[in-house]
PDB file of C-alpha atoms and ligand atoms in Angstrom:
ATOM      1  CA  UNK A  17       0.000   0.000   0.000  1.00 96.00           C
ATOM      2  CA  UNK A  18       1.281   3.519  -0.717  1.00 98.00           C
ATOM      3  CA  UNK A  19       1.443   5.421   2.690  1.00 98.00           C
ATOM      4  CA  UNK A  20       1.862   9.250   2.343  1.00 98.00           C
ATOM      5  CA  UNK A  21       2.359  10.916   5.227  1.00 98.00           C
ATOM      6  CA  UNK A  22       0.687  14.332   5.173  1.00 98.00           C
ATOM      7  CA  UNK A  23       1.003  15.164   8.858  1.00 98.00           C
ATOM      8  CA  UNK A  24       3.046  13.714  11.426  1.00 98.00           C
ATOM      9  CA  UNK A  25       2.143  15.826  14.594  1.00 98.00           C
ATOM     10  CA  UNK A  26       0.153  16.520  17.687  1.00 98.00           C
ATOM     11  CA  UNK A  27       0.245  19.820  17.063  1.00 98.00           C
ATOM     12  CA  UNK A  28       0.676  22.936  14.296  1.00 98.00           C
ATOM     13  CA  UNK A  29       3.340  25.218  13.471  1.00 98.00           C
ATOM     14  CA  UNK A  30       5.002  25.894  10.232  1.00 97.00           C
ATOM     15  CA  UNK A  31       7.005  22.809  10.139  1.00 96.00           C
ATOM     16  CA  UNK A  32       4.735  20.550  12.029  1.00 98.00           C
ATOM     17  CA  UNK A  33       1.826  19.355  10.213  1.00 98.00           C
ATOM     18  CA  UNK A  34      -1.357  17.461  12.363  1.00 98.00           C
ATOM     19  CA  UNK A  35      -1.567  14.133  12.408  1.00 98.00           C
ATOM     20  CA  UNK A  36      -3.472  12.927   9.111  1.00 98.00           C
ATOM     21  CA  UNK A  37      -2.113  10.326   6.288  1.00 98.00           C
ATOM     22  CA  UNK A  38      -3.101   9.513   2.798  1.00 98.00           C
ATOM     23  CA  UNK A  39      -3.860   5.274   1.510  1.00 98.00           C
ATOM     24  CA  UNK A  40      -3.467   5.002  -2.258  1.00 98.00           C
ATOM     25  CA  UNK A  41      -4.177   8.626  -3.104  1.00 97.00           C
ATOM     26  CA  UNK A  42      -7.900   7.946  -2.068  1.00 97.00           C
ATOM     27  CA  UNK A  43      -8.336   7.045   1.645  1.00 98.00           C
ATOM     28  CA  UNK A  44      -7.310   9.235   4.524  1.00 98.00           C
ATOM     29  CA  UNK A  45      -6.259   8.639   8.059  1.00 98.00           C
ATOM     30  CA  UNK A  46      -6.986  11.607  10.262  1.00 98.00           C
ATOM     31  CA  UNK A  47      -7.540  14.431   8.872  1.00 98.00           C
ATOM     32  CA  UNK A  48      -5.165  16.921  10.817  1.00 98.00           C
ATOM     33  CA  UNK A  49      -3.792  18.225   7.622  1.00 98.00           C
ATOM     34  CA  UNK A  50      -5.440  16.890   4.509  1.00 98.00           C
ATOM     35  CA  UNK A  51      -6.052  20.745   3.095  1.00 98.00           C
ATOM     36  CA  UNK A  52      -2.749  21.779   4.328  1.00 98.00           C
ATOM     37  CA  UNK A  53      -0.610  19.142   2.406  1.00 98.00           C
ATOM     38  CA  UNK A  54      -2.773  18.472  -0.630  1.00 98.00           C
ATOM     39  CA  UNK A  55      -4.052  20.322  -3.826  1.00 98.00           C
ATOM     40  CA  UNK A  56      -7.137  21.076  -4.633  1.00 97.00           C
ATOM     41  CA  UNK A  57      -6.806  18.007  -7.402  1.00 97.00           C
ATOM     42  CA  UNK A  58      -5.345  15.861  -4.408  1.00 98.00           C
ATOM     43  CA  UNK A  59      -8.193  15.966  -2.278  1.00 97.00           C
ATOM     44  CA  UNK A  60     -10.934  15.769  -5.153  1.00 96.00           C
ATOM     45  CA  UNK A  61      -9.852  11.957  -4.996  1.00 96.00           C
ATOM     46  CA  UNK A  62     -10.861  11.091  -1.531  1.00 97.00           C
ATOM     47  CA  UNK A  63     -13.795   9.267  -1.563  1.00 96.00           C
ATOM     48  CA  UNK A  64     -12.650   7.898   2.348  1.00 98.00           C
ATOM     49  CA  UNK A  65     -12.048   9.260   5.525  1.00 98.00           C
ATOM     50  CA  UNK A  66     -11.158   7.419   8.647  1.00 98.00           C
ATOM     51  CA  UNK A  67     -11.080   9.058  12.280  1.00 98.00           C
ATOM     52  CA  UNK A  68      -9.731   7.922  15.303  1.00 98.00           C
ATOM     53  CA  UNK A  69     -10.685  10.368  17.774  1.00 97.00           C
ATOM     54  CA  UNK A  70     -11.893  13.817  18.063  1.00 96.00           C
ATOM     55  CA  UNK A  71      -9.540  15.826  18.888  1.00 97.00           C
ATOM     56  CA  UNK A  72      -8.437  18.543  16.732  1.00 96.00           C
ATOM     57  CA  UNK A  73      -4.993  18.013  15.911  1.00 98.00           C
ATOM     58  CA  UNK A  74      -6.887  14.611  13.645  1.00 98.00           C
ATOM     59  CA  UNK A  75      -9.757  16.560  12.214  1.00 97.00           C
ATOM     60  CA  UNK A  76      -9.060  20.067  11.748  1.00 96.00           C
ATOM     61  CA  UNK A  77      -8.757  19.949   8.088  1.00 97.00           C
ATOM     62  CA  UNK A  78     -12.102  17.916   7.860  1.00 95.00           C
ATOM     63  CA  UNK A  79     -14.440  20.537   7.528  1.00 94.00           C
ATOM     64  CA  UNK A  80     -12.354  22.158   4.979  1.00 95.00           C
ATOM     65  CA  UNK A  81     -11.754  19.188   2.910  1.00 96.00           C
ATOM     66  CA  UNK A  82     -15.486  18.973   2.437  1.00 93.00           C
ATOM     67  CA  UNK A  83     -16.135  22.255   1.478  1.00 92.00           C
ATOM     68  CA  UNK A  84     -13.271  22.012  -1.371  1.00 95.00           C
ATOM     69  CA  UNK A  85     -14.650  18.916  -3.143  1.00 92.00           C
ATOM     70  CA  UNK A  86     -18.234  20.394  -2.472  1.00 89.00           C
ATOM     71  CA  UNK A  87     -20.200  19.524  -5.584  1.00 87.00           C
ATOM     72  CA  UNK A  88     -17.642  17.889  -7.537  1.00 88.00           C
ATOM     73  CA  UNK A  89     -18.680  14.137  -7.249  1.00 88.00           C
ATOM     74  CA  UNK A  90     -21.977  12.435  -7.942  1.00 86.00           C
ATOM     75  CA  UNK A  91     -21.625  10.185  -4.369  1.00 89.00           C
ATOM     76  CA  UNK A  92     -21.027  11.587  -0.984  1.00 91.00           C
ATOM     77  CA  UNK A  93     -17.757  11.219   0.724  1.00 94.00           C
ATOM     78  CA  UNK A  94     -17.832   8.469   3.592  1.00 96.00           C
ATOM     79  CA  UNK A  95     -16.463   9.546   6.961  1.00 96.00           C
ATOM     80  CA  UNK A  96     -15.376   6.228   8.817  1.00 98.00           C
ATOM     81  CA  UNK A  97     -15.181   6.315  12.663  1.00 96.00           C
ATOM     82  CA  UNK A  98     -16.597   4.180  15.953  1.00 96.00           C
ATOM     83  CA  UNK A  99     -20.136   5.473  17.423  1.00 95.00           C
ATOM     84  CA  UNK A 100     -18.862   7.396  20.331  1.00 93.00           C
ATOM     85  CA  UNK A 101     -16.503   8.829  18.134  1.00 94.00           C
ATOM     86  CA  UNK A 102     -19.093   9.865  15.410  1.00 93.00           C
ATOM     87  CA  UNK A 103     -21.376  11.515  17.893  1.00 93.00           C
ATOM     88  CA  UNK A 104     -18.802  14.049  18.972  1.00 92.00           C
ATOM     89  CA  UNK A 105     -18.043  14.505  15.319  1.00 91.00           C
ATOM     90  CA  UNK A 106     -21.214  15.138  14.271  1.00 91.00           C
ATOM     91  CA  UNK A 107     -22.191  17.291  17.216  1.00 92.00           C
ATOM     92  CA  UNK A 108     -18.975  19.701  18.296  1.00 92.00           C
ATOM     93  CA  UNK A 109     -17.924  19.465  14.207  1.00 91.00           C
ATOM     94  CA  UNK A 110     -20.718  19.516  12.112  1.00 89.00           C
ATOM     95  CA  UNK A 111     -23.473  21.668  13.832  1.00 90.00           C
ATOM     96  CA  UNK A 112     -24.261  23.886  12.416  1.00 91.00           C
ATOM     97  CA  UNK A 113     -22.327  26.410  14.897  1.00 91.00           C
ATOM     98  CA  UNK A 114     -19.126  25.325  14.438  1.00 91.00           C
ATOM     99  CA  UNK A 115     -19.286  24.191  10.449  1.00 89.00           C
ATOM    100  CA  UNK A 116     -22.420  23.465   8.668  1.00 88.00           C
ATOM    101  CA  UNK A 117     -23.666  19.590   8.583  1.00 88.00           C
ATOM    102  CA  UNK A 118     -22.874  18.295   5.502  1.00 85.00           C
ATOM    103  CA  UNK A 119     -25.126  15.648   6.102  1.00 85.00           C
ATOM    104  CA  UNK A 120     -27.907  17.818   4.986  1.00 86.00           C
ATOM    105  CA  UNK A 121     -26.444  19.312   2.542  1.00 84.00           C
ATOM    106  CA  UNK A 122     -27.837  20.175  -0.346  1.00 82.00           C
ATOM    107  CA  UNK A 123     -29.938  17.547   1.034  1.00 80.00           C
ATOM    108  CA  UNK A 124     -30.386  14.607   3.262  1.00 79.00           C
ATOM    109  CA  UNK A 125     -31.850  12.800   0.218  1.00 78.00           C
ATOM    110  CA  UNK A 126     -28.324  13.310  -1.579  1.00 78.00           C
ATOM    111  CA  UNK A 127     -25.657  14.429   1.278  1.00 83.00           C
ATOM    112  CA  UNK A 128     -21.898  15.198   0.429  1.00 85.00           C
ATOM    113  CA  UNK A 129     -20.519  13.552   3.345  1.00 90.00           C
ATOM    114  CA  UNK A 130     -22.244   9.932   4.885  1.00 93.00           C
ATOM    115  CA  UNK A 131     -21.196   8.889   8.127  1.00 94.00           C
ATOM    116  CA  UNK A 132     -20.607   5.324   7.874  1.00 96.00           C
ATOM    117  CA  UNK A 133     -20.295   3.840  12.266  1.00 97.00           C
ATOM    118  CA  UNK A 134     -17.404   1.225  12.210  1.00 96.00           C
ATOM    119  CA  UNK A 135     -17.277  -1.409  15.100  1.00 97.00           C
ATOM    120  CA  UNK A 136     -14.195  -2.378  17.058  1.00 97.00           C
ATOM    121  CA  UNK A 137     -12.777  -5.454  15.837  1.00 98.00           C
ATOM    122  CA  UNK A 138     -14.884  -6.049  12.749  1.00 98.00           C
ATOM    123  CA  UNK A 139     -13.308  -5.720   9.765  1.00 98.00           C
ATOM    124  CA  UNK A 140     -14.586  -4.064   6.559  1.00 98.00           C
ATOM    125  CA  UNK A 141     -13.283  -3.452   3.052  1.00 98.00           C
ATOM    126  CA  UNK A 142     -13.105  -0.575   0.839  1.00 98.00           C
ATOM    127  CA  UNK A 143     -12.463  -1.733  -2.712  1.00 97.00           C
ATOM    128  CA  UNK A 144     -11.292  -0.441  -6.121  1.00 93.00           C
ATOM    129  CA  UNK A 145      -8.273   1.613  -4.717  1.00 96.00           C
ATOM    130  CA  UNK A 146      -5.267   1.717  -6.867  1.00 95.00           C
ATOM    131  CA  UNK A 147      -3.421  -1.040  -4.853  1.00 95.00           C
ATOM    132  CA  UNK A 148      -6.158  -3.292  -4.518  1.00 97.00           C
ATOM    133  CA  UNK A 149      -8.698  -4.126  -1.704  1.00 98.00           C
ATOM    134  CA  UNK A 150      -7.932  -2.005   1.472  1.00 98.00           C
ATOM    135  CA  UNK A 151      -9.193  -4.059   4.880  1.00 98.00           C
ATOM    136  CA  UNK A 152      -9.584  -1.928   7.707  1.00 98.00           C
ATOM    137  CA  UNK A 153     -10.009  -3.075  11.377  1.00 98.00           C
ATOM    138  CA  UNK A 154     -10.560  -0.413  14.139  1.00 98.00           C
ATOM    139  CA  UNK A 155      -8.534  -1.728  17.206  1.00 98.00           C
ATOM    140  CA  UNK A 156      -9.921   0.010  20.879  1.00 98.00           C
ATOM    141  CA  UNK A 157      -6.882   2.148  22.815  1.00 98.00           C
ATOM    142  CA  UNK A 158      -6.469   4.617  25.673  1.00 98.00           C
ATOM    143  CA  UNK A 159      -7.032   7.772  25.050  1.00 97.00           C
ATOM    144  CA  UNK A 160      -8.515  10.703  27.044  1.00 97.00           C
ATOM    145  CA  UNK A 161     -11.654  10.456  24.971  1.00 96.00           C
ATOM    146  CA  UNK A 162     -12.887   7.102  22.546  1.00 96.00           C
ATOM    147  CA  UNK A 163     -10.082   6.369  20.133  1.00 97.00           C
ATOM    148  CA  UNK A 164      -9.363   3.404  18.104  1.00 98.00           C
ATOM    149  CA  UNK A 165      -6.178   2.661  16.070  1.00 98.00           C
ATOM    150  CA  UNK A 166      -6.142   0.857  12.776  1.00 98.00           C
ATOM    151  CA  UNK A 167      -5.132  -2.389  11.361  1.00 98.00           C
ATOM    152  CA  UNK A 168      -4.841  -1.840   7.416  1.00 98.00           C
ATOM    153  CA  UNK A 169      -4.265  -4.713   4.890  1.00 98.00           C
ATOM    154  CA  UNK A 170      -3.969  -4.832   1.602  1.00 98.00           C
ATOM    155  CA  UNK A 171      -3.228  -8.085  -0.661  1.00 96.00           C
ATOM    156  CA  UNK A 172      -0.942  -9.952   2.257  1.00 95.00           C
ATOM    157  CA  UNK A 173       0.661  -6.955   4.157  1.00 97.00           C
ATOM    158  CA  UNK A 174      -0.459  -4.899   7.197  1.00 98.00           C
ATOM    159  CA  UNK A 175       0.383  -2.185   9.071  1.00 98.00           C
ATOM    160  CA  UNK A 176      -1.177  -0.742  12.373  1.00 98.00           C
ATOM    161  CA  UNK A 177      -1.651   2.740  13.637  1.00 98.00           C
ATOM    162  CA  UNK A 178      -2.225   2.966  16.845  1.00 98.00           C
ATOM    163  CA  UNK A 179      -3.456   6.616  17.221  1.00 98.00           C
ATOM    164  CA  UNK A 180      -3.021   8.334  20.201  1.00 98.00           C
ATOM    165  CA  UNK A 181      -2.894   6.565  23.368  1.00 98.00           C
ATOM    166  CA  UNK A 182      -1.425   5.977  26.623  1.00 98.00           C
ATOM    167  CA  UNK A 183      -0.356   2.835  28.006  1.00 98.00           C
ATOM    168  CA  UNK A 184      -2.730   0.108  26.765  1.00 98.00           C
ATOM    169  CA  UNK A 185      -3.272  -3.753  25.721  1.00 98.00           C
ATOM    170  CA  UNK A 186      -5.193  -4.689  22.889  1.00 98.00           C
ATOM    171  CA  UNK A 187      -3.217  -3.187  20.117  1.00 98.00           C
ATOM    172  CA  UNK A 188      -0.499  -5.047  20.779  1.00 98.00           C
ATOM    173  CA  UNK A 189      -2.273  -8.336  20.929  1.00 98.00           C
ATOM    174  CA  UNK A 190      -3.758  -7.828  17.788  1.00 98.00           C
ATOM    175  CA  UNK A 191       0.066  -7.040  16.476  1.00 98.00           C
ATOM    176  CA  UNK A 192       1.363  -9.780  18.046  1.00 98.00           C
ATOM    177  CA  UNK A 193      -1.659 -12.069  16.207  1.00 97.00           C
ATOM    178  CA  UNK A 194      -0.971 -10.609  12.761  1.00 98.00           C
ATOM    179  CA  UNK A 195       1.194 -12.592  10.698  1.00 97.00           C
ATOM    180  CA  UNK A 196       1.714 -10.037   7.537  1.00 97.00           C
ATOM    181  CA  UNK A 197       2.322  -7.230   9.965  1.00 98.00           C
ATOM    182  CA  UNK A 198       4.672  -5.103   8.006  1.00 98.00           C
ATOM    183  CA  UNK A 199       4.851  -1.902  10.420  1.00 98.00           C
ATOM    184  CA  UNK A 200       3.449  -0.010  13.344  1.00 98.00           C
ATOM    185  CA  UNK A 201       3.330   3.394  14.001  1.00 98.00           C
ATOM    186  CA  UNK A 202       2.406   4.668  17.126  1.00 98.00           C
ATOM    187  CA  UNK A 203       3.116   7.550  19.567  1.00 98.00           C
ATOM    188  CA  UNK A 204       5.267   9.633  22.085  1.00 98.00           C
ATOM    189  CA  UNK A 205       3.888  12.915  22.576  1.00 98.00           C
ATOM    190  CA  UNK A 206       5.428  14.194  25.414  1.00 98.00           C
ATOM    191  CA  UNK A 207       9.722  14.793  26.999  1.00 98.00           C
ATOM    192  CA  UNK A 208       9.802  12.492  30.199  1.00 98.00           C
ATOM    193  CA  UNK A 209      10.348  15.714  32.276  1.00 98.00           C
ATOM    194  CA  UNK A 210       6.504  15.912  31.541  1.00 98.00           C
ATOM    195  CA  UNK A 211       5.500  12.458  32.633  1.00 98.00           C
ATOM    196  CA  UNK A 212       2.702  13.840  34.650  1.00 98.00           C
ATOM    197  CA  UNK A 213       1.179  15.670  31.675  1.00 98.00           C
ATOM    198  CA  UNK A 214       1.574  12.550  29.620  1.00 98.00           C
ATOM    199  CA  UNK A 215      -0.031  10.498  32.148  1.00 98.00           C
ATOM    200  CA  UNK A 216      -2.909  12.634  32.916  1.00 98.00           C
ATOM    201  CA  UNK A 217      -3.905  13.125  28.748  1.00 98.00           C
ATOM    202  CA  UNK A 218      -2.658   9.639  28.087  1.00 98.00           C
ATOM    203  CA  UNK A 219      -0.138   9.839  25.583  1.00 98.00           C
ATOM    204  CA  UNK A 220       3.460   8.278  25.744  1.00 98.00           C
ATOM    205  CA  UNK A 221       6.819   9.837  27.083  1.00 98.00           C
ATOM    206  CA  UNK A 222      10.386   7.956  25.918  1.00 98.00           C
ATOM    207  CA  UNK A 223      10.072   5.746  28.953  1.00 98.00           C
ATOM    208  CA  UNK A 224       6.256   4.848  28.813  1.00 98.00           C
ATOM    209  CA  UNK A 225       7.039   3.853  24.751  1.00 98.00           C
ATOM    210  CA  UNK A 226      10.298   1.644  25.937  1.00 98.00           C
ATOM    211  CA  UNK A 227       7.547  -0.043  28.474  1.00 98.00           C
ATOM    212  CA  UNK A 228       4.787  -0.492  25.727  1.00 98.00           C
ATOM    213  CA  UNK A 229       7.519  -2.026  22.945  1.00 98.00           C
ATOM    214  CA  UNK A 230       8.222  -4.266  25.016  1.00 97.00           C
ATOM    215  CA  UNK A 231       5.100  -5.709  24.780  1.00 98.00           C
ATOM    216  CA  UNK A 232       5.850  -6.028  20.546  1.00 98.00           C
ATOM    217  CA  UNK A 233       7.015  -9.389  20.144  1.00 96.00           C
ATOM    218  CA  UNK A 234       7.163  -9.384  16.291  1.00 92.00           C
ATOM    219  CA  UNK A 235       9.981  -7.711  14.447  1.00 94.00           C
ATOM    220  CA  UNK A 236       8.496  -5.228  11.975  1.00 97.00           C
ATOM    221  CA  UNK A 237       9.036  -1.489  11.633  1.00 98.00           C
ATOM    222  CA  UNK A 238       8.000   0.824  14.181  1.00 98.00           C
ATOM    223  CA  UNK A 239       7.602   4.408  13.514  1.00 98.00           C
ATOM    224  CA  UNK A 240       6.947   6.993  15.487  1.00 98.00           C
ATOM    225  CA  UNK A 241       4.768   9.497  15.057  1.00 98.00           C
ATOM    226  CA  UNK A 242       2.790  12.782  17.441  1.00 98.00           C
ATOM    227  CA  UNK A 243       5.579  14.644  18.774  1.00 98.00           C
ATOM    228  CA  UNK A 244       4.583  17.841  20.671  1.00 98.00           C
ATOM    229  CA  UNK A 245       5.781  20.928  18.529  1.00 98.00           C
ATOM    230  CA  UNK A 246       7.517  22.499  21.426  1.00 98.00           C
ATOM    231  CA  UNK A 247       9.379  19.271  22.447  1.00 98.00           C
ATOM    232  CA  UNK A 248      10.232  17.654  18.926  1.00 98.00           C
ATOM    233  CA  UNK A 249      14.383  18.598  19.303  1.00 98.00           C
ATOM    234  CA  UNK A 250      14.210  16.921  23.124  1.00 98.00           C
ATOM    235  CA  UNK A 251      12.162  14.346  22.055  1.00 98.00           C
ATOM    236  CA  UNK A 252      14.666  13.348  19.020  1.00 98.00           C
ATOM    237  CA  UNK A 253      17.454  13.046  21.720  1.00 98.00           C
ATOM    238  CA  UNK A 254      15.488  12.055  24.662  1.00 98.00           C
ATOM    239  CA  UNK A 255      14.968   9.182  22.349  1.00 98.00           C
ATOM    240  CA  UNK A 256      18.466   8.210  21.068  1.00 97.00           C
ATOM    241  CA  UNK A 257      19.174   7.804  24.505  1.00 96.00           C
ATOM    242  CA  UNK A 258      16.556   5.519  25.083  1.00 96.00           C
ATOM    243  CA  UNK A 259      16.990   1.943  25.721  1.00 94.00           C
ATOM    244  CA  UNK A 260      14.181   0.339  23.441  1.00 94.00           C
ATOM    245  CA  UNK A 261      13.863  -3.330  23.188  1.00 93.00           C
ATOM    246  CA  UNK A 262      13.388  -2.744  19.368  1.00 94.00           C
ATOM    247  CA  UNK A 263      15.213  -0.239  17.154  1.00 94.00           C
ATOM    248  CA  UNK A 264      12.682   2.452  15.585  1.00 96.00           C
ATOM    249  CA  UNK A 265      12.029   5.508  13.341  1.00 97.00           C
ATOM    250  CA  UNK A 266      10.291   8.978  13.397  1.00 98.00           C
ATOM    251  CA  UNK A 267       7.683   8.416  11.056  1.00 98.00           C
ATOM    252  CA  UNK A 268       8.728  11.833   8.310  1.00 98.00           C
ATOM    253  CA  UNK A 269       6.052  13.641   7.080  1.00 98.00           C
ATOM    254  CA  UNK A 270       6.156  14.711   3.107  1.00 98.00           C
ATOM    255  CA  UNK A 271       7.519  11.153   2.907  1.00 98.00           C
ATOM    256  CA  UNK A 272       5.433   8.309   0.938  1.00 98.00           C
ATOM    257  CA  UNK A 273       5.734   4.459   1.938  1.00 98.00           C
ATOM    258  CA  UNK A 274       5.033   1.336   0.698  1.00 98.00           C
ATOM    259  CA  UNK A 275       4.146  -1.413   2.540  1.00 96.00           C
TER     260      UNK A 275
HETATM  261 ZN1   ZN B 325      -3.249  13.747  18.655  1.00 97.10          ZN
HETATM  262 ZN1   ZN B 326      -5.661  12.866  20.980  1.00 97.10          ZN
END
């Protein structure tokens, strides 16, 4: 699968985009930065959009990115994300107040954006993308409000994204049970001099992510990806001074990977 990275961040500034990536030119991941890192052209394509969680630095760009393919595609786009997560979507995002709900627009009859409720641990497809197939499965973690990660396979190789999360279990069960796992990106937010700030928003330091690989027990590529803009030089050698039971990379936004 082709794997562009169009934000690799838990935060903005000029260098830092939020946290959003792009499957096959069609499918997006979060959508911290999907208007920021794309043209116009680019983001007519997406016909998919997966969210994790609420927060802002993984939907910013959302409301944006419908308004600029407004009108330019005969089916609505579909907007991918667990129940508790679609409810705060639908009503601090799109109501009204803080964007208008595209669910009702022009109609409800024929929308531009369908909200499509995913449940944890059951897989489903999209099809017809460049690379084939894409399976998705949405994988519960701990976050400070509903988030799931992502399992994504296409033809015989995976790759999870873990989202944002603190110190949790399942994820790395499910990595552990998938054969074709190819990579897994997941987080460290936060400089361990601010432990107590990860702890409390549940997000990973250096020494929480050493504790939580060593729960990985396959060898695949980890990359890392939600540094906090202020922190991201501290974090870079906070990190190569790390002892990790597995050898890992900063995940680099602008970069596109195949898996
Ligand atoms: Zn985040
Ligand atoms: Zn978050």
């Amino acid at each position: 699968m082709e794997f562009r990275v169009l934000g690799s961040f838990g935060g903005d500034s000029p260098d830092c985009r939020m946290t959003s990536f792009l499957v096959d030119g069609e499918v997006v991941v979060d959508a911290g930065a999907i208007t920021r890192a794309l043209t116009i052209e680019e983001q007519r394509k997406i016909r998919h959009v997966l969210i994790s969680h609420t927060h802002m630095d993984h939907t910013a760009t959302l409301p944006f990115l419908i308004e600029n393919i407004f009108g330019t595609h005969p089916e609505p786009v579909s907007i991918y994300c667990a129940k508790r997560v679609m409810g705060a979507v639908r009503r601090h995002l799109f109501n009204n107040d803080t964007w208008p709900d595209f669910t009702r627009i022009p109609d409800h009859v024929e929308p531009s954006v369908r909200f499509q409720e995913i449940v944890a641990e059951e897989p489903f497809t999209i099809s017809g993308l460049p690379g084939g197939d894409l399976e998705i499965t949405a994988i519960p973690v701990d976050h400070i409000v509903p988030t799931t990660g992502f399992l994504l396979r296409q033809g015989s190789s995976s790759i999870i994204f873990t989202s944002d999360t603190g110190p949790t279990e399942r994820v790395w069960q499910v990595a552990n049970e998938t054969p074709d796992l190819k990579a897994l990106i997941t987080e460290c937010s936060f400089p361990n001099r601010l432990q107590a700030v990860a702890d409390v928003s549940l997000h990973l330091t250096p020494k929480t992510l050493a504790h939580e690989l060593g729960k990985l027990k396959r060898d695949v590529e980890v990359l890392i990806y939600h540094f906090k803009p202020p922190y991201v030089d501290e974090l870079r050698d906070e990190l190569n001074l790390t002892q990790l039971p597995c050898e890992l990379k900063e995940l680099v936004q602008d970069r596109t990977y195949t898996f």
